[in-house]
mmCIF file of C-alpha atoms and ligand atoms in Angstrom:
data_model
loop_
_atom_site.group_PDB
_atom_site.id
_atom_site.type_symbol
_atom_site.label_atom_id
_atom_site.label_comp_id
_atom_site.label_asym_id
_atom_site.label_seq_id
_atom_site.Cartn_x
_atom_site.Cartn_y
_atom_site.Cartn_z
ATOM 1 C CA UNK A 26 -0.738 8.116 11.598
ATOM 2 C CA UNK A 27 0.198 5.751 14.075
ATOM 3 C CA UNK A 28 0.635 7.991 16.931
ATOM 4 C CA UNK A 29 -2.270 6.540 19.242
ATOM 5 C CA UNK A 30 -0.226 2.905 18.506
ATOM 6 C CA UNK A 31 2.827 4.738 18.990
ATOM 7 C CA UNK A 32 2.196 5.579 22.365
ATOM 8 C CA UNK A 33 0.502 2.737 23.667
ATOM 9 C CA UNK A 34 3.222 0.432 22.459
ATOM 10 C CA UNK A 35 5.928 2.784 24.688
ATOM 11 C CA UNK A 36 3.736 2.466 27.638
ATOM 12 C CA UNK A 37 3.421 -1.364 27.567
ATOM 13 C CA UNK A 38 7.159 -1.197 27.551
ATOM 14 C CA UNK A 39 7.596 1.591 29.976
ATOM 15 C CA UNK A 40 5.572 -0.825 32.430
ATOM 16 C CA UNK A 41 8.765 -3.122 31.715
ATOM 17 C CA UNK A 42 11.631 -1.143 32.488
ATOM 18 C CA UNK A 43 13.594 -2.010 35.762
ATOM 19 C CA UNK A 44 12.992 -5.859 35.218
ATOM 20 C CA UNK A 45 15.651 -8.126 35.678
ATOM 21 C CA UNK A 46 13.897 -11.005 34.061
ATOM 22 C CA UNK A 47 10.189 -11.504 32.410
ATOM 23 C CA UNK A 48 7.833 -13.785 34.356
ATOM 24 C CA UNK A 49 4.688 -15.308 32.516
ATOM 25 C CA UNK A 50 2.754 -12.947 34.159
ATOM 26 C CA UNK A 51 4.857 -10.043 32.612
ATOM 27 C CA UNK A 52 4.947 -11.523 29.243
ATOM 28 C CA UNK A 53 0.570 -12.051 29.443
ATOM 29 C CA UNK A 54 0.001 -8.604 30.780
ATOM 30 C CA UNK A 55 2.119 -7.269 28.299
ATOM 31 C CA UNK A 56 0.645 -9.424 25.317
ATOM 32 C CA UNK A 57 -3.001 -8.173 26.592
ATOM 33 C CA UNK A 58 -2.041 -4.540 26.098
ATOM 34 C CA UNK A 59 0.027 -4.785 22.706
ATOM 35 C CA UNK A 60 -3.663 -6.774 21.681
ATOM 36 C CA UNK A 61 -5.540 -4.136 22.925
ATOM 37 C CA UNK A 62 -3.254 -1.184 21.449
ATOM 38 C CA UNK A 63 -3.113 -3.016 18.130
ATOM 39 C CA UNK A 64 -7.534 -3.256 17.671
ATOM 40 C CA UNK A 65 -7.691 0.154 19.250
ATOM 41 C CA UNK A 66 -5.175 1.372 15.533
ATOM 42 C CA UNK A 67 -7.861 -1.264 13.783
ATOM 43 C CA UNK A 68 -6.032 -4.059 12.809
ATOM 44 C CA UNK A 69 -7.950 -6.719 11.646
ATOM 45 C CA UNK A 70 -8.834 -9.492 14.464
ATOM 46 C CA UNK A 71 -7.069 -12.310 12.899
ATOM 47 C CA UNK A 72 -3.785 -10.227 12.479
ATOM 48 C CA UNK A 73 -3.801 -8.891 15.997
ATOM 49 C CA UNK A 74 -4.116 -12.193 16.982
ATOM 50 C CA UNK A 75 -1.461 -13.853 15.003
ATOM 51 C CA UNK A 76 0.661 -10.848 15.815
ATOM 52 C CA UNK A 77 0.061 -11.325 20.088
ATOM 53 C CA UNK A 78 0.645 -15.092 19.318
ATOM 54 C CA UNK A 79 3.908 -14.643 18.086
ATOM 55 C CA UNK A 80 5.235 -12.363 20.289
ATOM 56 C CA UNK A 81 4.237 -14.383 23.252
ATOM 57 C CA UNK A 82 5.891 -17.378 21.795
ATOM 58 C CA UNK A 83 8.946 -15.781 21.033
ATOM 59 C CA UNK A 84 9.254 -13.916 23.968
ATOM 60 C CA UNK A 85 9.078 -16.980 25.908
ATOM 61 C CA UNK A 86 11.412 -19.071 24.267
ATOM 62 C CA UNK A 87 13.864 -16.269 23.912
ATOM 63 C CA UNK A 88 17.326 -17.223 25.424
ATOM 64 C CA UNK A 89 18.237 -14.330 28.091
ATOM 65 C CA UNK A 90 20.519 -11.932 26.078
ATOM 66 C CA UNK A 91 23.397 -10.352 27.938
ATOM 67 C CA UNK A 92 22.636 -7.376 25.800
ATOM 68 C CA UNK A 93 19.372 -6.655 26.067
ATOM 69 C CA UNK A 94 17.379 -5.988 29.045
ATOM 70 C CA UNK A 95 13.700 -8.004 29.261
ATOM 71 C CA UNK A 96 12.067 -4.435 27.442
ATOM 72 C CA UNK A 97 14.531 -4.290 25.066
ATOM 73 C CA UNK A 98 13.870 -7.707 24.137
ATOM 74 C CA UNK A 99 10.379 -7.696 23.693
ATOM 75 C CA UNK A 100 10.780 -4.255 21.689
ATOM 76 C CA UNK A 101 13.275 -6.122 19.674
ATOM 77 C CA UNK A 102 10.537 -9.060 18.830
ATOM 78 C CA UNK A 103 7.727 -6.387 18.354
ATOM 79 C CA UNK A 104 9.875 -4.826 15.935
ATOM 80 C CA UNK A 105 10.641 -7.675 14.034
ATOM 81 C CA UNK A 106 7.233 -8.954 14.075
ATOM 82 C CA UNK A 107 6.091 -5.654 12.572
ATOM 83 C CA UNK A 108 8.253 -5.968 9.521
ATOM 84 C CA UNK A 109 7.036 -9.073 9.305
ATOM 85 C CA UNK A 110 3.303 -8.481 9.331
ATOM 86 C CA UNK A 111 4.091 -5.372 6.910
ATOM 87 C CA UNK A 112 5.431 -7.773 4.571
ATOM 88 C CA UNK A 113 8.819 -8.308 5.232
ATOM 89 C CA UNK A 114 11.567 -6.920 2.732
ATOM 90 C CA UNK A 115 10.715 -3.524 0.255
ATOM 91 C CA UNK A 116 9.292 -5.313 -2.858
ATOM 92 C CA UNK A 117 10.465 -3.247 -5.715
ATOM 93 C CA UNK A 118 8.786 -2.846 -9.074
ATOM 94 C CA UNK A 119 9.538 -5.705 -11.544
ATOM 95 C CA UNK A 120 9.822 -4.132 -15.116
ATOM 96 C CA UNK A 121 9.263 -5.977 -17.859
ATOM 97 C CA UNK A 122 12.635 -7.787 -20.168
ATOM 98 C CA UNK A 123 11.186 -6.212 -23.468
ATOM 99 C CA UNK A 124 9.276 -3.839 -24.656
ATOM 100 C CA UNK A 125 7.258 -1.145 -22.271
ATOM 101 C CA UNK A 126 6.706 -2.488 -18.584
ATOM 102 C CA UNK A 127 3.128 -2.412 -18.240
ATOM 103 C CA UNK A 128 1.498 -1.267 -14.537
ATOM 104 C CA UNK A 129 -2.016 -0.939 -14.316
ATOM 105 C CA UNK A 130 -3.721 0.828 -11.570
ATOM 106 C CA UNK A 131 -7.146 -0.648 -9.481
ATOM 107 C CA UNK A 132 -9.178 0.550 -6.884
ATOM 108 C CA UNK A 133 -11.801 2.406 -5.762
ATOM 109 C CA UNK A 134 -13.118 6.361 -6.877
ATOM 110 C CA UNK A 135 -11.487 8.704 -4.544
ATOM 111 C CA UNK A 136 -8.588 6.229 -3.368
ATOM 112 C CA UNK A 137 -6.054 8.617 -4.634
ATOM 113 C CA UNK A 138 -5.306 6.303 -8.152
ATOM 114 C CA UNK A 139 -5.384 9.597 -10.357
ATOM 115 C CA UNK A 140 -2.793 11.517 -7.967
ATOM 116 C CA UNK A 141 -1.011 8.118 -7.352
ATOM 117 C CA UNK A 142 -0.709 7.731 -11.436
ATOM 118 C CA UNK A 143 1.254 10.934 -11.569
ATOM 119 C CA UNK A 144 2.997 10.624 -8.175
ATOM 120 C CA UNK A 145 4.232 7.297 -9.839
ATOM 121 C CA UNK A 146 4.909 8.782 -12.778
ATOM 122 C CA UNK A 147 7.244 11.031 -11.188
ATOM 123 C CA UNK A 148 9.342 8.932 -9.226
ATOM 124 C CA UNK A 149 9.809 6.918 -12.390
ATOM 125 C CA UNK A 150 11.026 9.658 -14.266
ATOM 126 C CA UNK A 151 13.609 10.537 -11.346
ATOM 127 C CA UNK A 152 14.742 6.761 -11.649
ATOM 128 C CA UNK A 153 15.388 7.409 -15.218
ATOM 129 C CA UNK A 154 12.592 5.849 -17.048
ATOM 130 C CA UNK A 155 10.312 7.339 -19.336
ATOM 131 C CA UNK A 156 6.579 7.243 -18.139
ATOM 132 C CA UNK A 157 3.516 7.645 -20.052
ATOM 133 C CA UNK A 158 -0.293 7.924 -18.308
ATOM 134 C CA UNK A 159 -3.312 6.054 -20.033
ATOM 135 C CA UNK A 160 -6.407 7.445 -19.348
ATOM 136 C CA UNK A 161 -8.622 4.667 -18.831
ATOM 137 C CA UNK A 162 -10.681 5.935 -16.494
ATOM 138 C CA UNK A 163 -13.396 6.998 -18.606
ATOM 139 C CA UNK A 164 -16.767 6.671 -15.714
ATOM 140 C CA UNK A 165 -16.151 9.918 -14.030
ATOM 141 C CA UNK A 166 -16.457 12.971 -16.498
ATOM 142 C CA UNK A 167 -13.497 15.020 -14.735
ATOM 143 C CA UNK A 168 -11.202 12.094 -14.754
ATOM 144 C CA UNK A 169 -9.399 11.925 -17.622
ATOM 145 C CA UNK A 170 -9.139 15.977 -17.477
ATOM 146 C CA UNK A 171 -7.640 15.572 -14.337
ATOM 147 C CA UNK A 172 -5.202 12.969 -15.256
ATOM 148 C CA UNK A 173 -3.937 15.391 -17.709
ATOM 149 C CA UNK A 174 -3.396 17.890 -15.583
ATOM 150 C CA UNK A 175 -1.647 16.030 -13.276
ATOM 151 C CA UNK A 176 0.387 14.700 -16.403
ATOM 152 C CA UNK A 177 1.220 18.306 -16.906
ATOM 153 C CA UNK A 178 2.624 18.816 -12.967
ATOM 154 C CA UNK A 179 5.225 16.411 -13.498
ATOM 155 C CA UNK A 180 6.035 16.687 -17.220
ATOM 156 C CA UNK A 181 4.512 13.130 -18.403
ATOM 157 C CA UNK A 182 2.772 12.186 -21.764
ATOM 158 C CA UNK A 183 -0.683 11.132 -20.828
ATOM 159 C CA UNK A 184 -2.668 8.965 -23.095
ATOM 160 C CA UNK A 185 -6.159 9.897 -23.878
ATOM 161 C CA UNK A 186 -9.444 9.137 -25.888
ATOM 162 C CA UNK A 187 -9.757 11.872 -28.671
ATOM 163 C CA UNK A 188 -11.988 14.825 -28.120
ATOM 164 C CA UNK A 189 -14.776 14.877 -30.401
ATOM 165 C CA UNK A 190 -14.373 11.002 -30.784
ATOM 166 C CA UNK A 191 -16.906 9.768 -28.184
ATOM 167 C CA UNK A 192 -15.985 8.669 -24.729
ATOM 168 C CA UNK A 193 -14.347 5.370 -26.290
ATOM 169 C CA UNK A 194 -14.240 2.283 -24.353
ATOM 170 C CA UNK A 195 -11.677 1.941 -22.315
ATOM 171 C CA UNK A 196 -10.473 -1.477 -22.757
ATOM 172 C CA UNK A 197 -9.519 -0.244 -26.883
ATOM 173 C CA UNK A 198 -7.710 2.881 -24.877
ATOM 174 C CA UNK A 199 -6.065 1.043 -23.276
ATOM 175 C CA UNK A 200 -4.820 -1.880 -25.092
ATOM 176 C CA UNK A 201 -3.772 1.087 -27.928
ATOM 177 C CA UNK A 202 -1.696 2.702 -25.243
ATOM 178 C CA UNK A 203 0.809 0.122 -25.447
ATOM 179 C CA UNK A 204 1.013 0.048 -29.330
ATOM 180 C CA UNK A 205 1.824 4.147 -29.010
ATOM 181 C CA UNK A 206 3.826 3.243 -25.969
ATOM 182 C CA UNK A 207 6.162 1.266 -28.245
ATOM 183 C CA UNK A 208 5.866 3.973 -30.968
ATOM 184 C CA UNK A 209 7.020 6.716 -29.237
ATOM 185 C CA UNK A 210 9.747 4.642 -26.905
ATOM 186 C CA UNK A 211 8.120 5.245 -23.367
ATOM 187 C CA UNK A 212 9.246 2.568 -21.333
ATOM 188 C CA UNK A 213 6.784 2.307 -18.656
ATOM 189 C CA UNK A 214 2.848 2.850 -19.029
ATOM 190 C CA UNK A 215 0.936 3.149 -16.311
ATOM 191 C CA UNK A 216 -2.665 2.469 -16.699
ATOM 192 C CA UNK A 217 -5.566 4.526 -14.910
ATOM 193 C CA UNK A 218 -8.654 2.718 -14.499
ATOM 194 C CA UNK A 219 -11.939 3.982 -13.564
ATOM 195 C CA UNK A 220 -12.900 3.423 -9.857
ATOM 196 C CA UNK A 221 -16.680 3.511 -8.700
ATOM 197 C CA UNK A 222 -17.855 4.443 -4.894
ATOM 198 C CA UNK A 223 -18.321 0.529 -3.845
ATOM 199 C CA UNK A 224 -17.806 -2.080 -5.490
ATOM 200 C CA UNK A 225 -19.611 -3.709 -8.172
ATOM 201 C CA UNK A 226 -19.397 -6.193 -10.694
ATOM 202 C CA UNK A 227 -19.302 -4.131 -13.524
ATOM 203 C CA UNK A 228 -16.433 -2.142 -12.087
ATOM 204 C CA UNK A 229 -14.725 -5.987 -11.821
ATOM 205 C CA UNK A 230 -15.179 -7.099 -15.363
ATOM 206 C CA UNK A 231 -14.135 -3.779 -16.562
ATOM 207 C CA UNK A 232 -10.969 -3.968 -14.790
ATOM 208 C CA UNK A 233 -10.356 -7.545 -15.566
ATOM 209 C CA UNK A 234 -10.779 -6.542 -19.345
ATOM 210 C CA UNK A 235 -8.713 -3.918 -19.480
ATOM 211 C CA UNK A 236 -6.080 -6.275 -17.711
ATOM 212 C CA UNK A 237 -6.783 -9.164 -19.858
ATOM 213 C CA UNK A 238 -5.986 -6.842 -22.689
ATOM 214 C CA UNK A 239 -2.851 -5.018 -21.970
ATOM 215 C CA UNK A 240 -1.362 -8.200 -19.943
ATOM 216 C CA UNK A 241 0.396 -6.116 -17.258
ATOM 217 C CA UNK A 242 3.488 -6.527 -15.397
ATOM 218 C CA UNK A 243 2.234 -5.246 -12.290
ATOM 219 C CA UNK A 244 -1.394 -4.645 -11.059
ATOM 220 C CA UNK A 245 -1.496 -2.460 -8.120
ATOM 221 C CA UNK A 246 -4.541 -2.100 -5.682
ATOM 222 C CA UNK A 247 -4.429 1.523 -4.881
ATOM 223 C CA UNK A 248 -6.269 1.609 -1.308
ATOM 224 C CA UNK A 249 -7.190 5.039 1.274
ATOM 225 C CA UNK A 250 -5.738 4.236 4.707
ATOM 226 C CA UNK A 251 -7.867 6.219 6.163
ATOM 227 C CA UNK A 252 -10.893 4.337 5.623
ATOM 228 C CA UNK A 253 -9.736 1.871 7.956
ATOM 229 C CA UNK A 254 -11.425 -1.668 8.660
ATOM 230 C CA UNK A 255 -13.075 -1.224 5.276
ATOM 231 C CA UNK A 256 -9.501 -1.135 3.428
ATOM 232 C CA UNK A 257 -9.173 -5.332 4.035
ATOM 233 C CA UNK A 258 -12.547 -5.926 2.713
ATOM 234 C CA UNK A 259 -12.111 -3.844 -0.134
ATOM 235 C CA UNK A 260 -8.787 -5.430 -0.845
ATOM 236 C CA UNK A 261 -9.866 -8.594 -0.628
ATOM 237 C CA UNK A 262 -12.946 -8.106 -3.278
ATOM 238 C CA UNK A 263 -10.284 -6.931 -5.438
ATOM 239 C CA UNK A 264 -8.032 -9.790 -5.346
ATOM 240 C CA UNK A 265 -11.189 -12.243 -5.787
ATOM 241 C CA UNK A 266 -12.167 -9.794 -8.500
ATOM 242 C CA UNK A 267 -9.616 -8.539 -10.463
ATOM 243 C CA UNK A 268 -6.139 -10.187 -8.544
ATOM 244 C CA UNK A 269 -3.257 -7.665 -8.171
ATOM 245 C CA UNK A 270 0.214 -7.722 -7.389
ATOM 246 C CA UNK A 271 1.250 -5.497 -4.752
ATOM 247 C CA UNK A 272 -1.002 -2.689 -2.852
ATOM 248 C CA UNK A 273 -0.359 0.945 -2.779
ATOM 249 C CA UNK A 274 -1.687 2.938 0.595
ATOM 250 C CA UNK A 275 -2.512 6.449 0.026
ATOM 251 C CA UNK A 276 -3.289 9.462 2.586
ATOM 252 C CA UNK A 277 -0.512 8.062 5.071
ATOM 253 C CA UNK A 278 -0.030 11.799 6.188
ATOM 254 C CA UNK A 279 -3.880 11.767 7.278
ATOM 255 C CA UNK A 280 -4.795 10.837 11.277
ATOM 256 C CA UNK A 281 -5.571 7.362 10.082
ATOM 257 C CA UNK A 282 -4.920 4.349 12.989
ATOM 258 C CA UNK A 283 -2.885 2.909 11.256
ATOM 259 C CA UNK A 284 -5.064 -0.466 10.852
ATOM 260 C CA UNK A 285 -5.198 -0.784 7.016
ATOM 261 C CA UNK A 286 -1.237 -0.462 6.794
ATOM 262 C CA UNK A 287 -0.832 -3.241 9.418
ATOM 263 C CA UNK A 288 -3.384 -5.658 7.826
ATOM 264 C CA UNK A 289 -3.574 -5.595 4.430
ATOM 265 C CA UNK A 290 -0.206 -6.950 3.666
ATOM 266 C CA UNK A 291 -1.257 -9.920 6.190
ATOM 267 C CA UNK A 292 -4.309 -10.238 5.293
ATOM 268 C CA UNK A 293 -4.081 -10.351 1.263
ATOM 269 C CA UNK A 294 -0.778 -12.172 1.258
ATOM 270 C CA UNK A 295 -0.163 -8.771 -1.289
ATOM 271 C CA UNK A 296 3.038 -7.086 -0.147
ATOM 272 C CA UNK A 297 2.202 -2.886 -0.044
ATOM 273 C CA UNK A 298 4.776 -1.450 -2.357
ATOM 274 C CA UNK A 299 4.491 1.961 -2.233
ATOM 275 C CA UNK A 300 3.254 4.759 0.119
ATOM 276 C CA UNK A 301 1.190 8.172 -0.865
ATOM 277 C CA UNK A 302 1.520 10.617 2.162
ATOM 278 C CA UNK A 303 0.324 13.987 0.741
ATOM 279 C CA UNK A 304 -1.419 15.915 -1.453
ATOM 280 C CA UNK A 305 2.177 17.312 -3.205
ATOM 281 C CA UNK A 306 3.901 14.833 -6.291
ATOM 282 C CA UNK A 307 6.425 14.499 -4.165
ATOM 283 C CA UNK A 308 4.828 12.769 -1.550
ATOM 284 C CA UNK A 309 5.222 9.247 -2.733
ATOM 285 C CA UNK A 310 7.870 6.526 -2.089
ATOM 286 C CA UNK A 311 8.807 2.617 -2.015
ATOM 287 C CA UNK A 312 7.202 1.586 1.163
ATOM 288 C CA UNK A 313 9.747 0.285 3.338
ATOM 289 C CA UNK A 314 8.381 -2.222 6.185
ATOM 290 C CA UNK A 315 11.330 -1.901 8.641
ATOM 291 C CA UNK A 316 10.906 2.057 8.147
ATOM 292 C CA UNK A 317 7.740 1.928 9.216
ATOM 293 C CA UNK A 318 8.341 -0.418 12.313
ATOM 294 C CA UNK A 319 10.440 1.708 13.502
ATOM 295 C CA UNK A 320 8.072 4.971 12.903
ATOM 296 C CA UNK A 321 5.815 2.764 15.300
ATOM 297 C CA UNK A 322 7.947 2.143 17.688
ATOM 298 C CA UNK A 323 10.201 5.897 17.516
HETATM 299 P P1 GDP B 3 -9.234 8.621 -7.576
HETATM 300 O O1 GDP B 3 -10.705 8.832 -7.602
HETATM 301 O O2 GDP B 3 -8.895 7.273 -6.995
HETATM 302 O O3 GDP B 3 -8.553 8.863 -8.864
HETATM 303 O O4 GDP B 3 -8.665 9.654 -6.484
HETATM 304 P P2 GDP B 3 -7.943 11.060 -6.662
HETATM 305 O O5 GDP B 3 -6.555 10.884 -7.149
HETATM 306 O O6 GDP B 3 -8.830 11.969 -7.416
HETATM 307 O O7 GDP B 3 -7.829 11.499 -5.145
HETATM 308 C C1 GDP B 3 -8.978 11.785 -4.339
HETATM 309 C C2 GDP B 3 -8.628 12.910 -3.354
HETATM 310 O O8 GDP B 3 -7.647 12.487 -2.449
HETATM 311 C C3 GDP B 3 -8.041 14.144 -4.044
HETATM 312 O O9 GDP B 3 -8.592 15.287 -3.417
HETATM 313 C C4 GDP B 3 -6.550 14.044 -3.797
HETATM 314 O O10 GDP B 3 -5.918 15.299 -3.753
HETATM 315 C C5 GDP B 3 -6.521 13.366 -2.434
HETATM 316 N N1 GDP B 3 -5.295 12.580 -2.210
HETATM 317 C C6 GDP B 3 -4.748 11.639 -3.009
HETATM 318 N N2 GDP B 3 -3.647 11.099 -2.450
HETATM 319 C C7 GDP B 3 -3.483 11.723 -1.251
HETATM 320 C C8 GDP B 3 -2.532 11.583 -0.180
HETATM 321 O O11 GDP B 3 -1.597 10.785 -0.186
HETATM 322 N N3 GDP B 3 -2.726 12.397 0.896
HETATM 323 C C9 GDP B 3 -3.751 13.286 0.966
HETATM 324 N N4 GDP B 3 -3.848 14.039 2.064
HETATM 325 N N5 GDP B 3 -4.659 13.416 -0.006
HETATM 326 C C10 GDP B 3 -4.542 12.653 -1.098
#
């Protein structure tokens, strides 16, 4: 990901090099191709133009820096604007004072929320808390079956509807997850819910229910970078829909542009909290916005 941006960004600063000072006309050509490299990754229009904005203001005002040479500087604001429009600081997970911390997870089928659940599930485990999986995605048949396998891969309890006891609703699965949760002294539960190709309004209330009923600490939007412009709509009808705390981008290894990662955080006001980047359990970790700025920018 990010590669096209990558290497736009170094040739709009190549064009830089060997100047002893930025003229207006520097700083506007160079704003016109950082605008141009951002929409061609498919950042959202608004952000691309707040982003350019800034810059260009910045770079103007910037006091000459015996340090830095004019490319140097305007990498230096670039950077820092990045983090910025990435969300600024890592926002880490907020557990709960007492009694299990609750995360639920939201988005839509084929996101990556099932593999996220466990990847999660994992790196909880490593920080030395003890995760349990709620199966409360109970729409798609192979779901649940798949949750439990993925349980299995990284050694977590997963919470599920009985066999032979109907499909169950999942709004009573879940809200008894918590009550076993308690029982059997798992400290963080982290709650599957069942995704649907678009969105609807049944898929809406459903998740609303199930987060009316186990009250959780953290809602995460679990979004698919690669599908690109359509990532900022579909986190926005989740926030009007549901609301969530933080965003999760999965398939961060793929040859996305790079657009959902950029906007979404801007956009939604949501800061993205973790990262999903391949298919193994490993491939999961606290998204880190300065990290990535400087991925962009290597
Ligand atoms: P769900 O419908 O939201 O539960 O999505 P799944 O967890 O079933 O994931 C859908 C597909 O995406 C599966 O084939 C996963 O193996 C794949 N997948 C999930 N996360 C990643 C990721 O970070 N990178 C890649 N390359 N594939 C992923």
């Amino acid at each position: 990901m990010f590669a096209t941006l990558s290497d736009r960004l170094a040739d709009t600063f190549k064009n830089l090099r060997g100047k002893g000072r930025l003229s207006e006309a520097d700083i506007d050509a160079t704003a016109r191709e950082i605008r141009i490299a951002l929409l061609e990754a498919d950042v959202a229009l608004p952000v691309v133009k707040e982003f350019v904005g800034a810059v260009k203001d910045r770079a103007r005002g910037e006091e000459v820096s015996g340090a830095l040479n004019p490319a140097q500087q305007i990498i230096k604001i670039v950077n820092e604007e990045l983090v910025t429009i990435l969300g600024g600081e890592t926002r880490r997970l907020r557990y709960a004072k007492t009694g299990p911390t609750v995360i639920m997870l939201a988005g839509l089928q084929g996101a990556g929320k099932t593999t996220l659940a466990a990847k999660l599930a994992l790196w909880l485990k490593e920080q030395g808390k003890a995760p349990m999986l709620v199966a409360a995605d109970l729409q798609r048949p192979n779901a649940v079956k798949q949750l439990q396998v993925n349980g299995e891969r990284v050694g977590v309890t997963v919470f599920a509807p009985e066999p032979g006891n109907g499909v169950g609703d999942p709004v009573s699965v879940a809200r008894a997850s918590i009550e076993q949760a308690k029982r059997t002294l798992h400290d963080v539960v982290i709650v599957d819910t069942a995704g649907r190709l678009g969105i609807d309004a049944e898929l809406m209330k459903q998740a609303s229910d199930i987060r009316d009923a186990v009250d959780p600490d953290e809602v995460l939007f679990v979004v698919d970078a690669m599908i690109g412009q359509d990532a900022v709509t579909t986190a926005q009808s989740f926030l009007e829909g549901v609301g969530y705390d933080g965003v999760v981008l999965t398939k961060l290894d793929g040859d996305a542009r790079g657009g959902a990662a950029l906007s979404i955080a801007s956009i939604t006001g949501k800061p993205v909290m973790f990262a999903s980047n391949g298919e193994k359990m490993t491939d999961f970790d606290l998204f880190h916005p300065d990290r990535m700025a400087s991925r962009i920018l290597d």
